[in-house]
Amino acid sequence: MSTVDNREPVSVDDATEANSAGARGPRVWLRNIAFLGPAFVAAIAYVDPGNVAANITAGARYGFLLVWVLVLANLIAMLIQYQSAKLGIVTGTSLPTLLGRRLGTRSRRAFWLQAEIVAIATDLAEVLGGAIALQLLFGLPLVVGGVIVGVVSMLLLLLQNPQQQRVFERVILGLLAIIVIGFVAGLFVNPPPAGEVLGGLIPRLQGPETVLLAASMLGATVMPHAIYVHSALVIDRFGVSKTSVRKRRLIRITRWDVVIALIIAGTVNIALLLLAATNLLGIEGTDTIEGAYDAVSNALGHGMATIFAIGLLASGLAATSVGSTAGAAIMGGLLHKRIPLFVRRVVTVIPALIVLAIGVDPTWALVVSQVVLSFGIPFALIPLGRLTGDRELMGEFVDRWPLRVAAGVSAVLIVILNLTLIGLVLTGSA
């Protein structure tokens, strides 16, 4: 009997993959394209309403100053989403489950608690954003809009199971297309000045508030729950791979999946900041989503503002479905308990409805929620780097030293930014 690595039997599928591993041509490309998808689902987390609030606020207040933050954050996101997906493919186990197996009971519960706080902050941003969009489009009260977003997201969750994973991916891809059109279209009507965009690529900050915004933009772009869920999404999509041949092929395809999906997400994020910096800078009240909508309507026309609001609604609906999926994966892996996604959706939507009911400024609540997410990043990023760098666990697929160095530097930068933010908050400077 033929064998591949560790004397595992070679199936017909494995043999086919081995024969086509080095092949090129239309059929191979089409077959590989069919495997794309999990990264696009994870990428929805990178274009949620929290991104809209953080990026519009940054552009409206500081112009092109913080473009470099988004570029850096997107590069970090590509790195860690690739690591997360590779971990799932190689081990056949999600990141939360691996952590749950390695941590003691108290540590597991503490780790779950911080991850759950991050998940709640994520839900807060997504429900608030969807509620704001419904108010802009139809004049609905924010609380009513929040309830509608929660209900629609529950319906989308009916598609989220391993048997219907591809259907769920197609729905999310459709919403992603709406998001891209909604947030990028305005740039074609009034393009930003190229010189100022290039100037925004120079790393610099201006005062404590830009540190807060940078942390918010980082938290909105590098999403902790997306790190956790990507390792689970590839397992749901591809199953557990038993041979090195199949793992190698899936890792290669996943690399393209991540790069393409996050280039799209990064383009949307940068477009939001450029839209605000070009059309909203210096205009009173445009550092809120509602103010930005009015200003876009005045500057680019009501039709363009409506497209913007539709994109915001699509981002809220898509992201809240992915967020609920991530929360379930986190709880199942760390606490070894599973609750129905519908129950989880009801529980996690309550804090957002409370915020809407008591009258907290929704845009500011969105920005603060992204800061909370930024604090959760190291808790996902550092264990991920250690696991993908563990030769005993990853075998021949262990991270090479350039990837490990890049991941380590990313983690250090994020921790430094968060510590700086804590210092500013404690001293009352932020």
Tab-separated table of C-alpha atoms in Angstrom:
chain	number	residue	atom	x	y	z
A	1	MET	CA	0.000	0.000	0.000
A	2	SER	CA	1.249	3.505	-0.849
A	3	THR	CA	1.799	5.793	2.056
A	4	VAL	CA	2.330	9.514	2.692
A	5	ASP	CA	3.948	10.754	5.912
A	6	ASN	CA	3.531	8.715	9.059
A	7	ARG	CA	2.373	5.769	6.942
A	8	GLU	CA	-1.076	7.229	6.371
A	9	PRO	CA	-2.970	5.558	3.490
A	10	VAL	CA	-3.293	7.613	0.340
A	11	SER	CA	-6.921	7.974	-0.697
A	12	VAL	CA	-8.038	8.602	-4.262
A	13	ASP	CA	-8.605	12.275	-3.380
A	14	ASP	CA	-5.163	12.540	-1.821
A	15	ALA	CA	-3.540	10.957	-4.862
A	16	THR	CA	-5.391	13.387	-7.121
A	17	GLU	CA	-4.218	16.297	-5.017
A	18	ALA	CA	-0.652	14.985	-5.028
A	19	ASN	CA	-0.679	14.719	-8.818
A	20	SER	CA	-2.139	18.219	-9.211
A	21	ALA	CA	-0.081	19.881	-6.485
A	22	GLY	CA	2.424	21.231	-8.949
A	23	ALA	CA	0.042	21.494	-11.872
A	24	ARG	CA	-1.110	24.734	-13.437
A	25	GLY	CA	-3.961	25.586	-15.748
A	26	PRO	CA	-7.598	26.735	-15.788
A	27	ARG	CA	-8.982	23.561	-14.248
A	28	VAL	CA	-6.579	23.673	-11.316
A	29	TRP	CA	-7.296	27.353	-10.713
A	30	LEU	CA	-11.041	26.790	-10.842
A	31	ARG	CA	-10.757	23.855	-8.455
A	32	ASN	CA	-8.722	26.009	-6.062
A	33	ILE	CA	-11.146	28.919	-6.308
A	34	ALA	CA	-13.899	26.595	-5.114
A	35	PHE	CA	-11.983	26.252	-1.834
A	36	LEU	CA	-11.973	29.994	-1.162
A	37	GLY	CA	-14.477	31.296	1.382
A	38	PRO	CA	-13.583	30.915	5.084
A	39	ALA	CA	-11.328	33.988	5.041
A	40	PHE	CA	-14.102	36.048	3.473
A	41	VAL	CA	-16.408	35.108	6.348
A	42	ALA	CA	-13.720	36.053	8.871
A	43	ALA	CA	-13.022	39.273	6.928
A	44	ILE	CA	-16.564	40.486	7.604
A	45	ALA	CA	-15.359	41.150	11.148
A	46	TYR	CA	-12.941	43.668	9.653
A	47	VAL	CA	-15.644	45.767	7.974
A	48	ASP	CA	-18.242	45.948	10.740
A	49	PRO	CA	-19.925	49.169	11.997
A	50	GLY	CA	-17.138	49.643	14.535
A	51	ASN	CA	-14.764	50.164	11.620
A	52	VAL	CA	-17.156	52.706	10.143
A	53	ALA	CA	-17.303	54.732	13.366
A	54	ALA	CA	-13.570	54.579	14.105
A	55	ASN	CA	-12.439	55.375	10.560
A	56	ILE	CA	-14.959	58.147	9.922
A	57	THR	CA	-14.115	59.744	13.273
A	58	ALA	CA	-10.388	59.601	12.451
A	59	GLY	CA	-10.859	61.068	8.978
A	60	ALA	CA	-13.309	63.786	9.993
A	61	ARG	CA	-11.121	64.997	12.900
A	62	TYR	CA	-7.584	64.448	11.637
A	63	GLY	CA	-7.826	64.104	7.881
A	64	PHE	CA	-5.279	61.689	6.394
A	65	LEU	CA	-3.088	61.568	9.522
A	66	LEU	CA	-3.929	57.966	10.503
A	67	VAL	CA	-3.962	56.218	7.124
A	68	TRP	CA	-0.767	54.414	8.181
A	69	VAL	CA	-2.584	52.836	11.148
A	70	LEU	CA	-5.038	51.104	8.819
A	71	VAL	CA	-2.294	49.880	6.486
A	72	LEU	CA	-0.295	48.461	9.406
A	73	ALA	CA	-3.379	46.929	11.014
A	74	ASN	CA	-4.374	45.238	7.773
A	75	LEU	CA	-0.914	43.708	7.327
A	76	ILE	CA	-1.064	42.376	10.892
A	77	ALA	CA	-4.554	41.027	10.198
A	78	MET	CA	-3.327	39.098	7.154
A	79	LEU	CA	-0.563	37.547	9.218
A	80	ILE	CA	-2.686	36.376	12.119
A	81	GLN	CA	-5.671	35.199	10.074
A	82	TYR	CA	-3.312	33.043	8.037
A	83	GLN	CA	-1.829	31.634	11.255
A	84	SER	CA	-5.281	30.904	12.671
A	85	ALA	CA	-6.454	29.140	9.527
A	86	LYS	CA	-3.214	27.144	9.277
A	87	LEU	CA	-3.585	26.043	12.896
A	88	GLY	CA	-7.063	24.671	12.175
A	89	ILE	CA	-5.973	22.911	8.979
A	90	VAL	CA	-2.877	21.278	10.474
A	91	THR	CA	-4.278	20.229	13.848
A	92	GLY	CA	-7.928	19.703	12.926
A	93	THR	CA	-8.725	21.618	16.112
A	94	SER	CA	-9.802	25.220	16.698
A	95	LEU	CA	-7.716	27.727	18.654
A	96	PRO	CA	-10.239	27.958	21.552
A	97	THR	CA	-10.326	24.151	21.860
A	98	LEU	CA	-6.530	23.884	21.931
A	99	LEU	CA	-6.380	26.574	24.620
A	100	GLY	CA	-9.117	24.819	26.579
A	101	ARG	CA	-7.084	21.608	26.598
A	102	ARG	CA	-3.897	23.324	27.793
A	103	LEU	CA	-5.263	25.639	30.472
A	104	GLY	CA	-6.329	24.689	33.983
A	105	THR	CA	-9.937	25.081	35.081
A	106	ARG	CA	-9.531	28.545	36.630
A	107	SER	CA	-7.361	29.772	33.784
A	108	ARG	CA	-9.851	28.515	31.225
A	109	ARG	CA	-12.693	30.363	32.918
A	110	ALA	CA	-10.692	33.574	33.230
A	111	PHE	CA	-9.612	33.350	29.605
A	112	TRP	CA	-13.188	32.702	28.517
A	113	LEU	CA	-14.411	35.703	30.532
A	114	GLN	CA	-12.113	38.160	28.755
A	115	ALA	CA	-12.947	36.581	25.394
A	116	GLU	CA	-16.655	36.851	26.198
A	117	ILE	CA	-16.285	40.541	27.074
A	118	VAL	CA	-14.637	41.039	23.699
A	119	ALA	CA	-17.497	39.155	22.007
A	120	ILE	CA	-20.078	41.354	23.768
A	121	ALA	CA	-18.201	44.480	22.668
A	122	THR	CA	-18.289	43.111	19.122
A	123	ASP	CA	-22.038	42.506	19.277
A	124	LEU	CA	-22.527	45.986	20.712
A	125	ALA	CA	-20.810	47.564	17.707
A	126	GLU	CA	-22.667	45.482	15.152
A	127	VAL	CA	-26.166	45.962	16.570
A	128	LEU	CA	-25.598	49.688	17.123
A	129	GLY	CA	-24.369	50.111	13.552
A	130	GLY	CA	-27.318	48.263	12.088
A	131	ALA	CA	-29.744	50.264	14.229
A	132	ILE	CA	-28.181	53.549	13.090
A	133	ALA	CA	-28.461	52.425	9.457
A	134	LEU	CA	-32.175	51.614	9.847
A	135	GLN	CA	-32.763	54.989	11.461
A	136	LEU	CA	-30.978	56.759	8.594
A	137	LEU	CA	-32.851	54.776	5.934
A	138	PHE	CA	-36.336	54.568	7.431
A	139	GLY	CA	-36.416	56.880	10.459
A	140	LEU	CA	-36.899	53.986	12.887
A	141	PRO	CA	-36.118	54.518	16.599
A	142	LEU	CA	-32.717	53.083	17.488
A	143	VAL	CA	-34.129	50.496	19.920
A	144	VAL	CA	-36.566	49.205	17.288
A	145	GLY	CA	-33.732	49.057	14.772
A	146	GLY	CA	-31.603	47.113	17.245
A	147	VAL	CA	-34.361	44.544	17.719
A	148	ILE	CA	-34.756	44.149	13.948
A	149	VAL	CA	-31.018	43.618	13.495
A	150	GLY	CA	-31.071	40.986	16.240
A	151	VAL	CA	-33.993	39.134	14.659
A	152	VAL	CA	-32.557	39.194	11.118
A	153	SER	CA	-29.199	37.968	12.403
A	154	MET	CA	-30.982	35.016	14.017
A	155	LEU	CA	-32.459	34.112	10.631
A	156	LEU	CA	-28.992	34.256	9.049
A	157	LEU	CA	-27.709	31.919	11.754
A	158	LEU	CA	-30.044	29.209	10.425
A	159	LEU	CA	-27.482	28.817	7.640
A	160	GLN	CA	-24.524	28.474	9.987
A	161	ASN	CA	-23.767	24.785	10.348
A	162	PRO	CA	-21.178	22.501	8.750
A	163	GLN	CA	-23.735	21.083	6.296
A	164	GLN	CA	-24.659	24.529	4.961
A	165	GLN	CA	-21.288	26.222	5.323
A	166	ARG	CA	-21.013	27.079	1.626
A	167	VAL	CA	-24.507	28.585	1.576
A	168	PHE	CA	-23.609	30.713	4.585
A	169	GLU	CA	-20.395	31.791	2.844
A	170	ARG	CA	-22.323	32.827	-0.282
A	171	VAL	CA	-24.756	34.917	1.745
A	172	ILE	CA	-21.865	36.597	3.553
A	173	LEU	CA	-20.089	37.216	0.226
A	174	GLY	CA	-23.240	38.882	-1.089
A	175	LEU	CA	-23.386	41.161	1.936
A	176	LEU	CA	-19.672	41.876	1.550
A	177	ALA	CA	-20.281	43.013	-2.028
A	178	ILE	CA	-22.956	45.421	-0.784
A	179	ILE	CA	-20.562	46.714	1.883
A	180	VAL	CA	-17.810	47.340	-0.671
A	181	ILE	CA	-20.143	49.263	-2.982
A	182	GLY	CA	-21.691	51.219	-0.114
A	183	PHE	CA	-18.409	52.411	1.371
A	184	VAL	CA	-16.187	52.764	-1.701
A	185	ALA	CA	-18.594	54.377	-4.178
A	186	GLY	CA	-18.187	57.865	-2.718
A	187	LEU	CA	-14.481	57.934	-3.587
A	188	PHE	CA	-15.292	57.765	-7.304
A	189	VAL	CA	-17.539	60.809	-7.035
A	190	ASN	CA	-14.936	62.934	-5.231
A	191	PRO	CA	-11.493	61.261	-5.245
A	192	PRO	CA	-9.028	62.196	-2.469
A	193	PRO	CA	-5.808	64.095	-3.303
A	194	ALA	CA	-3.084	61.537	-3.950
A	195	GLY	CA	-0.341	63.592	-2.274
A	196	GLU	CA	-2.202	63.828	1.040
A	197	VAL	CA	-3.025	60.111	0.960
A	198	LEU	CA	0.663	59.295	0.534
A	199	GLY	CA	1.503	61.703	3.365
A	200	GLY	CA	-0.840	59.735	5.622
A	201	LEU	CA	1.408	56.690	5.227
A	202	ILE	CA	4.083	58.346	7.420
A	203	PRO	CA	3.688	56.990	10.983
A	204	ARG	CA	2.908	59.799	13.449
A	205	LEU	CA	0.385	60.841	16.097
A	206	GLN	CA	-0.889	64.191	17.363
A	207	GLY	CA	-1.850	64.165	21.019
A	208	PRO	CA	-3.665	61.727	23.330
A	209	GLU	CA	-6.900	61.550	21.343
A	210	THR	CA	-5.094	60.206	18.284
A	211	VAL	CA	-3.733	57.398	20.475
A	212	LEU	CA	-7.307	56.554	21.474
A	213	LEU	CA	-8.395	56.620	17.847
A	214	ALA	CA	-5.390	54.551	16.752
A	215	ALA	CA	-6.245	51.910	19.365
A	216	SER	CA	-9.868	52.022	18.240
A	217	MET	CA	-8.908	51.609	14.586
A	218	LEU	CA	-6.550	48.766	15.474
A	219	GLY	CA	-9.239	47.048	17.547
A	220	ALA	CA	-11.723	47.508	14.723
A	221	THR	CA	-9.338	46.094	12.128
A	222	VAL	CA	-7.558	43.275	14.002
A	223	MET	CA	-10.552	41.526	15.544
A	224	PRO	CA	-9.931	39.031	18.382
A	225	HIS	CA	-13.056	36.994	17.692
A	226	ALA	CA	-12.036	36.651	14.033
A	227	ILE	CA	-8.733	35.145	15.206
A	228	TYR	CA	-10.586	32.548	17.268
A	229	VAL	CA	-13.251	31.686	14.685
A	230	HIS	CA	-11.090	31.340	11.555
A	231	SER	CA	-9.498	28.156	12.861
A	232	ALA	CA	-13.001	26.737	13.346
A	233	LEU	CA	-14.305	27.915	9.955
A	234	VAL	CA	-11.655	25.982	8.001
A	235	ILE	CA	-12.518	22.808	9.900
A	236	ASP	CA	-16.234	23.249	9.156
A	237	ARG	CA	-15.423	23.863	5.497
A	238	PHE	CA	-12.671	21.314	4.804
A	239	GLY	CA	-13.078	18.759	7.582
A	240	VAL	CA	-10.082	17.216	9.331
A	241	SER	CA	-7.164	16.622	6.944
A	242	LYS	CA	-5.124	13.491	7.689
A	243	THR	CA	-2.330	13.690	5.132
A	244	SER	CA	0.450	16.194	4.593
A	245	VAL	CA	-0.430	16.416	0.900
A	246	ARG	CA	-3.919	17.695	1.606
A	247	LYS	CA	-2.789	19.979	4.417
A	248	ARG	CA	-0.134	21.537	2.215
A	249	ARG	CA	-2.607	22.194	-0.568
A	250	LEU	CA	-5.200	23.708	1.779
A	251	ILE	CA	-2.585	25.933	3.392
A	252	ARG	CA	-1.504	27.199	-0.025
A	253	ILE	CA	-5.103	27.945	-1.013
A	254	THR	CA	-5.805	29.520	2.367
A	255	ARG	CA	-2.882	31.890	1.885
A	256	TRP	CA	-4.595	33.269	-1.211
A	257	ASP	CA	-7.974	33.221	0.526
A	258	VAL	CA	-6.646	35.405	3.336
A	259	VAL	CA	-4.725	37.813	1.115
A	260	ILE	CA	-7.636	38.430	-1.269
A	261	ALA	CA	-10.270	38.738	1.474
A	262	LEU	CA	-8.240	41.120	3.600
A	263	ILE	CA	-7.134	43.265	0.671
A	264	ILE	CA	-10.847	43.824	0.058
A	265	ALA	CA	-11.502	44.518	3.741
A	266	GLY	CA	-8.480	46.817	3.977
A	267	THR	CA	-9.590	48.733	0.905
A	268	VAL	CA	-13.002	49.308	2.475
A	269	ASN	CA	-11.478	50.548	5.739
A	270	ILE	CA	-9.084	52.924	4.019
A	271	ALA	CA	-11.900	54.122	1.750
A	272	LEU	CA	-13.982	55.077	4.793
A	273	LEU	CA	-11.170	57.180	6.239
A	274	LEU	CA	-10.414	58.782	2.868
A	275	LEU	CA	-14.103	59.541	2.316
A	276	ALA	CA	-14.280	61.327	5.660
A	277	ALA	CA	-10.950	63.111	5.240
A	278	THR	CA	-11.897	64.342	1.759
A	279	ASN	CA	-15.496	65.396	2.371
A	280	LEU	CA	-16.011	65.819	6.116
A	281	LEU	CA	-12.817	67.348	7.553
A	282	GLY	CA	-13.570	70.477	9.571
A	283	ILE	CA	-17.344	70.197	9.161
A	284	GLU	CA	-19.148	70.393	12.517
A	285	GLY	CA	-20.747	67.162	13.706
A	286	THR	CA	-19.252	64.892	11.041
A	287	ASP	CA	-17.342	62.796	13.574
A	288	THR	CA	-20.536	60.805	14.122
A	289	ILE	CA	-22.111	58.359	11.673
A	290	GLU	CA	-25.327	60.388	11.546
A	291	GLY	CA	-23.399	63.597	10.927
A	292	ALA	CA	-21.294	61.885	8.310
A	293	TYR	CA	-24.454	60.667	6.543
A	294	ASP	CA	-25.860	64.204	6.419
A	295	ALA	CA	-22.559	65.630	5.214
A	296	VAL	CA	-22.182	62.963	2.531
A	297	SER	CA	-25.737	63.737	1.425
A	298	ASN	CA	-24.934	67.451	1.152
A	299	ALA	CA	-21.564	66.914	-0.532
A	300	LEU	CA	-22.250	63.961	-2.814
A	301	GLY	CA	-26.028	63.753	-3.026
A	302	HIS	CA	-28.813	61.875	-1.261
A	303	GLY	CA	-28.373	58.815	-3.479
A	304	MET	CA	-24.748	58.385	-2.439
A	305	ALA	CA	-25.684	58.826	1.237
A	306	THR	CA	-28.362	56.141	0.848
A	307	ILE	CA	-25.814	53.742	-0.665
A	308	PHE	CA	-23.558	54.484	2.331
A	309	ALA	CA	-26.380	53.667	4.782
A	310	ILE	CA	-27.208	50.430	2.952
A	311	GLY	CA	-23.553	49.413	3.231
A	312	LEU	CA	-23.669	50.156	6.958
A	313	LEU	CA	-26.771	47.989	7.372
A	314	ALA	CA	-25.194	45.116	5.446
A	315	SER	CA	-22.057	45.331	7.596
A	316	GLY	CA	-24.105	45.165	10.796
A	317	LEU	CA	-26.166	42.171	9.669
A	318	ALA	CA	-23.218	40.193	8.308
A	319	ALA	CA	-20.861	40.933	11.181
A	320	THR	CA	-23.346	40.113	13.924
A	321	SER	CA	-23.888	36.647	12.400
A	322	VAL	CA	-20.146	35.980	12.269
A	323	GLY	CA	-19.764	37.343	15.815
A	324	SER	CA	-22.361	34.923	17.184
A	325	THR	CA	-20.599	32.043	15.455
A	326	ALA	CA	-17.287	33.119	16.984
A	327	GLY	CA	-18.787	33.406	20.448
A	328	ALA	CA	-20.170	29.886	20.223
A	329	ALA	CA	-16.767	28.538	19.138
A	330	ILE	CA	-15.065	30.325	22.033
A	331	MET	CA	-17.486	29.003	24.633
A	332	GLY	CA	-17.439	25.475	23.237
A	333	GLY	CA	-13.652	25.341	23.128
A	334	LEU	CA	-12.860	26.929	26.481
A	335	LEU	CA	-15.775	25.837	28.672
A	336	HIS	CA	-16.650	22.613	26.831
A	337	LYS	CA	-20.249	23.827	26.819
A	338	ARG	CA	-22.465	24.600	23.903
A	339	ILE	CA	-25.631	26.636	23.889
A	340	PRO	CA	-27.896	27.152	20.857
A	341	LEU	CA	-26.799	30.067	18.668
A	342	PHE	CA	-30.284	31.554	18.994
A	343	VAL	CA	-30.021	31.658	22.779
A	344	ARG	CA	-26.598	33.215	22.540
A	345	ARG	CA	-27.873	35.809	20.051
A	346	VAL	CA	-30.661	36.852	22.435
A	347	VAL	CA	-28.306	37.146	25.421
A	348	THR	CA	-25.597	39.117	23.626
A	349	VAL	CA	-27.983	41.571	21.948
A	350	ILE	CA	-29.332	42.769	25.315
A	351	PRO	CA	-26.351	45.042	26.227
A	352	ALA	CA	-26.649	46.801	22.859
A	353	LEU	CA	-30.368	47.391	23.357
A	354	ILE	CA	-29.684	48.797	26.836
A	355	VAL	CA	-27.110	51.242	25.420
A	356	LEU	CA	-29.612	52.335	22.781
A	357	ALA	CA	-32.430	52.677	25.333
A	358	ILE	CA	-30.510	54.880	27.813
A	359	GLY	CA	-29.482	57.335	25.126
A	360	VAL	CA	-25.690	56.883	24.981
A	361	ASP	CA	-24.226	58.509	21.866
A	362	PRO	CA	-24.102	55.482	19.546
A	363	THR	CA	-21.061	56.552	17.530
A	364	TRP	CA	-18.974	57.138	20.659
A	365	ALA	CA	-20.160	53.793	22.052
A	366	LEU	CA	-18.967	52.192	18.814
A	367	VAL	CA	-15.519	53.776	19.134
A	368	VAL	CA	-15.168	52.717	22.787
A	369	SER	CA	-16.251	49.167	21.911
A	370	GLN	CA	-13.376	48.996	19.439
A	371	VAL	CA	-10.928	50.064	22.162
A	372	VAL	CA	-12.189	47.114	24.250
A	373	LEU	CA	-11.499	44.852	21.278
A	374	SER	CA	-7.968	46.233	21.038
A	375	PHE	CA	-7.286	45.112	24.615
A	376	GLY	CA	-8.441	41.609	23.713
A	377	ILE	CA	-6.061	41.203	20.774
A	378	PRO	CA	-2.932	40.104	22.725
A	379	PHE	CA	-4.913	37.365	24.511
A	380	ALA	CA	-5.633	35.785	21.133
A	381	LEU	CA	-2.489	36.768	19.258
A	382	ILE	CA	0.187	35.616	21.746
A	383	PRO	CA	-1.213	32.073	22.291
A	384	LEU	CA	-1.759	31.742	18.541
A	385	GLY	CA	1.886	32.564	17.862
A	386	ARG	CA	3.081	30.101	20.483
A	387	LEU	CA	0.907	27.292	19.120
A	388	THR	CA	1.808	27.778	15.453
A	389	GLY	CA	5.480	27.952	16.507
A	390	ASP	CA	5.255	24.661	18.439
A	391	ARG	CA	7.039	22.020	16.362
A	392	GLU	CA	5.580	19.158	18.389
A	393	LEU	CA	2.063	20.359	17.577
A	394	MET	CA	2.569	21.626	14.006
A	395	GLY	CA	5.247	19.212	12.766
A	396	GLU	CA	6.581	20.146	9.331
A	397	PHE	CA	4.097	23.031	9.159
A	398	VAL	CA	5.542	24.903	12.137
A	399	ASP	CA	5.983	28.656	11.555
A	400	ARG	CA	9.378	29.568	10.142
A	401	TRP	CA	11.410	32.218	11.921
A	402	PRO	CA	10.419	35.193	9.677
A	403	LEU	CA	6.752	34.560	10.393
A	404	ARG	CA	7.425	34.078	14.098
A	405	VAL	CA	9.402	37.327	14.263
A	406	ALA	CA	6.661	39.235	12.429
A	407	ALA	CA	4.001	37.839	14.761
A	408	GLY	CA	6.111	38.689	17.822
A	409	VAL	CA	6.728	42.252	16.661
A	410	SER	CA	2.993	42.675	15.965
A	411	ALA	CA	2.102	41.489	19.445
A	412	VAL	CA	4.654	43.822	21.032
A	413	LEU	CA	3.372	46.824	19.078
A	414	ILE	CA	-0.211	46.120	20.100
A	415	VAL	CA	0.713	45.676	23.762
A	416	ILE	CA	2.705	48.946	23.751
A	417	LEU	CA	-0.231	50.804	22.199
A	418	ASN	CA	-2.634	49.379	24.773
A	419	LEU	CA	-0.330	50.207	27.698
A	420	THR	CA	0.009	53.749	26.378
A	421	LEU	CA	-3.747	54.034	26.173
A	422	ILE	CA	-4.149	52.772	29.740
A	423	GLY	CA	-1.658	55.375	30.931
A	424	LEU	CA	-3.541	58.141	29.140
A	425	VAL	CA	-6.857	57.027	30.609
A	426	LEU	CA	-5.434	56.818	34.156
A	427	THR	CA	-3.915	60.288	33.892
A	428	GLY	CA	-7.093	61.724	32.407
A	429	SER	CA	-5.385	62.696	29.167
A	430	ALA	CA	-7.665	60.632	26.931
